[in-house]
Amino acid sequence: MSAEAIQSRREWLLSDRPASRVQARLGRAYVAWRRFSANRLALVGLLIILALMVVAALAGVLAPYSATVGDLKNARLLAPSAEHWFGTDDLGRDIYSRIVYGSRWTLYVVILVAIIAAPIGLLVGTVAGYAGGWTDTILMRITDIFLAFPKLVLALAFVAALGPGIENAVLAIAITSWPPYARIARAETLTVRNSDYIKAVQLMGASSFRIVLRHIMPLCISSLIIRVTLDMAGIILTAAGLGFLGLGAQPPLPEWGAMIASGRRFILDQWWVAAAPGAAILIVSLGFNLLGDGLRDALDPRSGDQ
Amino acid sequence: MTAAVAIEGLEVVFDRFRALKGVSLEVREGESYGLVGESGSGKSTLLRAITGLAPVASGTITVNGKALGKTRDKAFYRDVQMVFQDPYGSLHPRQTVDRLLQEPLAIHGIADGEKRIERALDEVGLGKGFRFRYAHQLSGGQRQRVAIARALILEPSILLLDEPTSALDASVQAEVLNLLEEVRRRHKLTFLMVSHDLAIITHMCERLMVMQNGDAVETLTASQLIGHRVSEDYTRNLLRASEGFVRTA
Amino acid sequence: MSDTLLEVDDLRVTFPTRTGLVQAVRGVSFSLGRERLGIVGESGSGKSQTGRAIMGLTPPQAEVSAKKLAFGGIELLSISSRQRRSLRGNRIAMILQDPKYSLDPVMTIGRQIVETLRTHEKVSKADARERALAMLQAVQIRDPARVFDLYPHEVSGGMGQRAMIAMMLITGPELMIADEPTSALDVTVQLDVLKILDKLVAERGMGLIFISHDLRLVSSFCDRVVVMYAGKVVEQIKASELRDAQHPYTRGLLNCMPRIGFERHPLPVLDRKPEWAA
Ligand SMILES: Nc1ncnc2c1ncn2[C@@H]1O[C@H](COP(=O)(O)OP(=O)(O)O)[C@@H](O)[C@H]1O
Ligand SMILES: Nc1ncnc2c1ncn2[C@@H]1O[C@H](COP(=O)(O)OP(=O)(O)O)[C@@H](O)[C@H]1O
Ligand SMILES: [Mg+2]
Ligand SMILES: [Mg+2]
């Protein structure tokens, strides 16, 4: 594309007088993107997360060995080499391949928790904030009860009740991570519910359901996205913690937390068994944090008329 | 002639605070009626009570012959619409003008949306070019025009105006006041208009009520006010103040 | 004018923005003696930025330039920021539109006035208190001793603005810049505050720059009016001669307001010409 064409496209996006719904929306997204991409570290974070997705999608191609079946006879606890980039574990499995496949489980946990916990928090928070009165009191007391326990302890209790396994771990984490989202959504709702623009919709005769769903929720979503992204690192660590305690992913699943757990027995002599998944967790957590920070700048609801 | 809005002994209480202490008024059909008074006198509260946004402790409100209860039905909002004071606060920050205008149509299941939106924008002098802008892409006067378009799109018969121009520059204020007069004439609207500025009220309204501390001070016609034929000192003070600063040597 | 307090020549204030440089003030010139000068114009015309540039309160990202910006013979743009600070609040004072934002919310009104005084003058605590109370009395606060111990949120808007004026006047400034000091107040309260300001200015022989969007109010209060449009001065005129204003913008501003007893339907509106901004 010529420089001129790019320039005119940019002008089209930044136009103060969009001519169609699509242009208005794209223009808005473009402004957010410009703010986001002005932050180098945020781009690094985005890159890490994109890389994680690519690795998960192409795990079959990228991994040279099986993630679950090892060569017990010849390849136990080998140090990193050209053949096994990150070495092998006690069952003779290639750690690099396990990490590559493990990315799928990390994504699985993160995405499931996000799509379960965030909507619950959003719903509880906006309804409590908008309705006020008894509804608010009851919903917020429930939230407080959940918040009173440390997340890992609560998750442990749930897993203990539901039985170990990665699905239950996800469920337990989701159940324990919605309360902060409900708090955020409620706080946000309280600041907008008395605004004139919400009153104006009430004066159109809109139902409370419609007001919450179509006018208040969209205003809470950006702070929620930011918070969820920043929480991702914690979610990954909780999942890993559960895996580490033997309550999350069960062998032979190549879940990173479980991998650290099984590597801890050799931590002094065969450090790579635990170090590789540890580094993977670290990098992905960092990626989510950087991304979250960038999103905060780009989507900040207060600077955010754009 | 029937009354478009009739209020009898209206009392509004917030927690313990009596914001309106038994106010009565009657706005005739097609009339433009003004409410003046200093800030905190209960003008906005009166409008809010009509729309159901303020807690009515006692008194009755009748709109187009129907007595209103605690809640308002959808049909009420097709008769009565409101324009707010602050043009920066009354438009949703994440919605385009198009979306803002579509909302009332969607709520009331009105079919010919496209046409109505275009007509409403034309009517308030904005035209198609503004249809897909967000609030932050509009000036204060343009925002107030959008708010007026939104209020008119359901074709109400009564428009409640809460200081619609007090946040605008004088030149923009003139444009918006002219627009309001024009739409009132065209749609034969009844206005109930709040302002702290006597000059605006005499310009826009045939009759007015002066309010202070939640009470009615007196009810006047515009010509009585213009002729300084007022009976209360409070009104006289307001009149004097609206003539600007007078240096007493 | 022999007794010139402030001279402004070709003042410019430029803001860098994402879409390039924005000139908020584009070559404003005027001079001020011991008189009341009004600056009027629509919002965004650069009135506040002009006042802030004189005061030295321009936001740090913006650039101020002027051929001359002299206060009592001191070239304001060439002195150090420390000297500038000591002028500010001492010999030049500023009142802003909303006292809520300019008074410190966690300090009583009395203490704020006392501290202001003591940062600029060496006076004992007791003397400072005496003078603060006298000043509160001077701005016609009926019960100065009570108001002295109140926090800003405990007083009404009119009272807060009076307290603000008291705080600004306590050091006896020679120039006062009032940026829409009464726009947030009710008309009746507005006149009370103006009366106080008027009396103090007359008694102390201060120069006053009164910034407002309300041409009618300014013309009834000030001696001279500077009319601004898009960062430029389009007209300077004696307030008493405003009726004979030449510039169509000034006349438009005067005409477009409804007036009691002068029925005009529709109201005349401004027909903005691009050459006004040129
Ligand atoms: N939601 C509310 N809760 C408590 N007090 C209120 C509320 N709304 C208004 N008031 C009080 O009612 C009085 C009248 O307010 P309002 O009708 O807004 O006055 P006006 O519009 O005449 O300036 C004020 O003293 C105000 O503080
Ligand atoms: N922080 C800022 N960044 C960019 N532009 C600004 C900033 N502050 C003011 N301006 C510009 O300066 C112009 C004049 O502002 P101002 O002096 O506050 O106007 P007035 O007081 O006359 O309403 C505005 O139109 C605005 O574009
Ligand atoms: Mg009000
Ligand atoms: Mg200003």
Coordinates of N, CA, C and O and ligand atoms in Angstrom, one line a residue, chain C residues 42-49 52 97 179-180 211, ligand 4:
Chain C
E42 N -16.5 33.8 24.1 CA -17.1 32.5 24.4 C -16.2 31.5 25.0 O -15.0 31.8 25.0
S43 N -16.7 30.4 25.4 CA -15.8 29.4 26.0 C -14.8 28.9 25.0 O -15.2 28.7 23.8
G44 N -13.6 28.7 25.3 CA -12.6 28.3 24.4 C -11.9 29.4 23.7 O -11.0 29.2 22.8
S45 N -12.3 30.7 24.0 CA -11.7 31.8 23.2 C -10.3 32.2 23.8 O -9.7 33.0 23.2
G46 N -9.9 31.5 24.9 CA -8.6 31.8 25.4 C -8.5 32.7 26.6 O -7.4 33.2 26.9
K47 N -9.6 33.1 27.2 CA -9.6 34.0 28.3 C -8.8 33.5 29.5 O -7.9 34.1 30.0
S48 N -9.2 32.2 29.9 CA -8.5 31.7 31.0 C -7.0 31.5 30.8 O -6.2 31.8 31.7
Q49 N -6.6 31.1 29.6 CA -5.2 30.9 29.3 C -4.5 32.2 29.3 O -3.3 32.2 29.7
R52 N -4.0 32.9 33.0 CA -3.1 32.0 33.6 C -1.7 32.3 33.2 O -0.7 32.1 34.0
Q97 N -13.2 30.1 39.3 CA -14.6 30.0 39.2 C -15.2 29.3 40.4 O -16.2 29.8 41.0
D179 N -11.1 34.9 37.4 CA -11.6 34.1 36.3 C -13.0 33.5 36.6 O -13.1 32.6 37.3
E180 N -14.0 34.1 36.0 CA -15.4 33.8 36.2 C -15.7 33.6 37.6 O -16.2 32.5 38.0
I211 N -12.5 38.2 34.2 CA -12.8 37.3 33.0 C -14.2 36.7 33.1 O -14.6 36.2 34.2
Ligands
MG4 MG -12.3 29.7 31.2

